[in-house]
Amino acid sequence: RFYCEGGDLLDFIIRHPEGKLDDINTLDIIIQILSALDYLHNQIRICHRDIKPDNFLITVNEQNRPIVKLIDFGFAHYISRNVKLKGRIGTIMYMAPEIIMEKPYDEKVDLWSAGVILFNLVTGCEPFSQSYEQFKKIEMQILNKPINFDKINNNGLRNLCQEMMERDPEKRIDARTALEKAKMIKVNLINS
């Protein structure tokens, strides 16, 4: 079935009480996002470059659990191990620091963006100012502002988000490792 009755992920978040999701729903969604990124990065070797809630459509399965579908590959680019990408591409609020600094980058820019989504899912707020009219202010916050990860109550989710939003791309977690960690956090949460 192709119709996504839930709208996009941004609408899905806004419709929830307090504008955020519980840890289990957050993990269900972030695991699917990371699965998509793992597939893109490691199987077909594509960097999406515009990961944001608006680019995930929502449908539900038979158990009424959210299913996310990644869309809009307009900025996507093939990647290779020894060649970095260039270009200021994406949506400012989800743009990785290396894109803002106009440095060559790789697929880990998608992990930064997914980390911003994770932060938003679990806290109900953005890690940076939402003043879209002041792009330079947002850019400076992305580059320099300490991110208040303490807003994330679950230790596992907090650590995962920190690893995804690591400003140094060489230290930033990759999609496959992030996916495995997210699955383990979910198992631990269910068993606690």
Coordinates of C-alpha atoms in Angstrom, one line a residue:
R1 CA 0.0 0.0 0.0
F2 CA 1.3 3.4 -1.0
Y3 CA -1.0 5.8 0.8
C4 CA 0.5 7.3 3.9
E5 CA -2.5 8.3 6.0
G6 CA -0.3 9.6 8.8
G7 CA 1.1 12.6 6.8
D8 CA 4.7 13.3 7.4
L9 CA 6.8 12.8 10.6
L10 CA 6.6 16.5 11.5
D11 CA 2.8 16.3 11.6
F12 CA 2.9 13.0 13.5
I13 CA 5.1 14.6 16.2
I14 CA 2.9 17.7 16.5
R15 CA -0.2 15.6 16.9
H16 CA 1.1 13.8 19.9
P17 CA 0.5 15.2 23.4
E18 CA 3.3 17.6 24.4
G19 CA 4.6 17.4 20.9
K20 CA 6.9 14.5 21.6
L21 CA 6.9 10.7 21.7
D22 CA 7.5 8.2 24.4
D23 CA 10.8 6.3 24.3
I24 CA 9.3 3.2 22.7
N25 CA 7.7 5.1 19.8
T26 CA 10.8 7.1 19.5
L27 CA 12.9 4.0 19.2
D28 CA 10.5 2.4 16.7
I29 CA 10.9 5.4 14.5
I30 CA 14.6 6.0 14.9
I31 CA 15.3 2.3 14.2
Q32 CA 13.4 2.6 10.9
I33 CA 15.3 5.8 10.0
L34 CA 18.6 4.3 10.9
S35 CA 17.7 1.1 8.9
A36 CA 17.0 3.3 5.9
L37 CA 20.3 5.2 6.3
D38 CA 22.2 1.9 6.8
Y39 CA 20.7 0.6 3.5
L40 CA 21.4 3.8 1.6
H41 CA 25.0 4.2 2.9
N42 CA 26.1 0.6 2.9
Q43 CA 24.1 -1.2 0.2
I44 CA 23.4 1.3 -2.6
R45 CA 26.1 3.9 -1.5
I46 CA 23.9 7.0 -1.4
C47 CA 24.0 10.0 0.9
H48 CA 20.5 11.5 1.2
R49 CA 21.6 15.0 2.3
D50 CA 18.2 16.2 3.4
I51 CA 17.1 14.1 6.3
K52 CA 14.4 15.9 8.1
P53 CA 10.9 15.0 9.5
D54 CA 9.2 16.4 6.4
N55 CA 10.9 13.8 4.3
F56 CA 9.5 10.8 6.2
L57 CA 5.9 9.8 5.5
I58 CA 3.9 7.9 8.1
T59 CA 1.6 4.9 7.8
V60 CA 0.7 2.4 10.4
N61 CA 0.9 -1.4 10.5
E62 CA -1.7 -3.9 11.7
Q63 CA -0.7 -3.3 15.4
N64 CA -1.2 0.5 14.8
R65 CA 2.5 1.1 15.1
P66 CA 4.1 3.9 13.0
I67 CA 5.9 2.9 9.8
V68 CA 8.2 5.6 8.2
K69 CA 9.0 5.9 4.5
L70 CA 11.9 8.1 3.4
I71 CA 11.1 10.4 0.4
D72 CA 12.6 13.2 -1.6
F73 CA 15.9 12.1 -3.0
G74 CA 16.4 15.4 -4.9
F75 CA 19.7 16.2 -3.0
A76 CA 20.9 12.6 -2.9
H77 CA 24.3 11.7 -4.2
Y78 CA 26.3 8.6 -4.8
I79 CA 29.2 8.2 -2.5
S80 CA 32.5 6.3 -2.7
R81 CA 35.0 5.5 0.0
N82 CA 37.8 7.8 -1.1
V83 CA 35.8 10.8 -2.4
K84 CA 34.2 13.4 -0.2
L85 CA 31.0 15.3 -1.3
K86 CA 30.8 19.1 -1.6
G87 CA 28.0 21.6 -1.7
R88 CA 25.9 23.5 0.8
I89 CA 22.8 21.3 0.5
G90 CA 20.0 20.4 2.9
T91 CA 17.7 22.2 5.4
I92 CA 19.4 24.6 7.8
M93 CA 18.0 23.2 11.0
Y94 CA 19.2 19.7 10.1
M95 CA 22.5 20.7 8.4
A96 CA 25.7 19.1 9.8
P97 CA 28.5 21.4 10.9
E98 CA 30.8 20.3 8.1
I99 CA 28.2 21.4 5.5
I100 CA 27.8 24.8 7.1
M101 CA 31.6 25.2 7.2
E102 CA 31.6 24.2 3.5
K103 CA 34.1 21.4 4.1
P104 CA 34.1 18.2 2.1
Y105 CA 31.9 15.6 3.8
D106 CA 30.6 12.1 3.6
E107 CA 27.4 10.2 4.5
K108 CA 27.8 10.9 8.2
V109 CA 26.0 14.2 7.5
D110 CA 22.8 12.1 7.4
L111 CA 23.6 10.8 10.9
W112 CA 23.8 14.4 12.3
S113 CA 20.4 15.1 10.7
A114 CA 18.9 11.9 12.1
G115 CA 20.3 12.9 15.5
V116 CA 18.4 16.2 15.3
I117 CA 15.3 14.3 14.6
L118 CA 15.9 11.9 17.5
F119 CA 16.4 14.9 19.8
N120 CA 13.1 16.4 18.6
L121 CA 11.2 13.1 18.9
V122 CA 12.1 12.5 22.5
T123 CA 12.2 16.1 23.9
G124 CA 9.5 17.8 21.8
C125 CA 11.9 20.7 21.0
E126 CA 14.6 21.5 18.5
P127 CA 18.3 21.6 19.7
F128 CA 18.7 25.0 18.1
S129 CA 16.7 28.1 17.6
Q130 CA 13.7 27.8 15.3
S131 CA 14.1 31.3 13.9
Y132 CA 14.3 30.4 10.2
E133 CA 14.6 34.0 9.2
Q134 CA 18.0 34.2 11.0
F135 CA 20.0 31.6 9.2
K136 CA 23.3 33.0 10.4
K137 CA 22.1 32.6 14.1
I138 CA 21.1 29.0 13.5
E139 CA 24.4 28.3 11.8
M140 CA 26.4 29.7 14.7
Q141 CA 24.3 27.6 17.2
I142 CA 25.0 24.5 15.1
L143 CA 28.7 25.2 15.1
N144 CA 29.1 26.4 18.7
K145 CA 26.2 26.2 21.0
P146 CA 26.4 23.5 23.7
I147 CA 23.5 21.1 23.1
N148 CA 21.4 20.3 26.2
F149 CA 21.3 16.5 25.9
D150 CA 20.2 16.4 29.6
K151 CA 16.7 17.1 28.2
I152 CA 16.7 13.4 27.1
N153 CA 15.8 11.3 30.2
N154 CA 16.7 7.9 28.9
N155 CA 20.5 7.4 29.2
G156 CA 20.8 5.1 26.2
L157 CA 18.9 7.5 23.9
R158 CA 20.9 10.5 25.3
N159 CA 24.2 8.7 24.5
L160 CA 23.0 7.7 21.1
C161 CA 21.9 11.2 20.3
Q162 CA 25.2 12.6 21.5
E163 CA 27.1 10.2 19.2
M164 CA 24.9 11.1 16.2
M165 CA 25.2 14.8 16.9
E166 CA 29.0 14.7 17.4
R167 CA 30.3 17.9 15.7
D168 CA 33.5 16.2 14.6
P169 CA 32.5 13.9 11.7
E170 CA 35.5 11.7 12.2
K171 CA 34.1 10.8 15.7
R172 CA 30.5 10.7 14.7
I173 CA 28.8 7.3 14.7
D174 CA 27.9 5.6 11.4
A175 CA 24.5 4.3 10.5
R176 CA 25.1 0.6 11.1
T177 CA 26.6 1.2 14.6
A178 CA 23.8 3.6 15.5
L179 CA 21.2 1.1 14.3
E180 CA 22.7 -1.7 16.4
K181 CA 22.8 0.6 19.5
A182 CA 19.2 1.7 19.0
K183 CA 18.0 -1.9 18.8
M184 CA 19.9 -2.7 22.0
I185 CA 18.4 0.3 23.8
K186 CA 14.9 -0.9 22.8
V187 CA 15.6 -4.4 24.0
N188 CA 16.9 -3.0 27.4
L189 CA 13.9 -0.8 27.7
I190 CA 11.4 -3.6 27.0
N191 CA 13.2 -5.9 29.5
S192 CA 13.4 -3.3 32.3

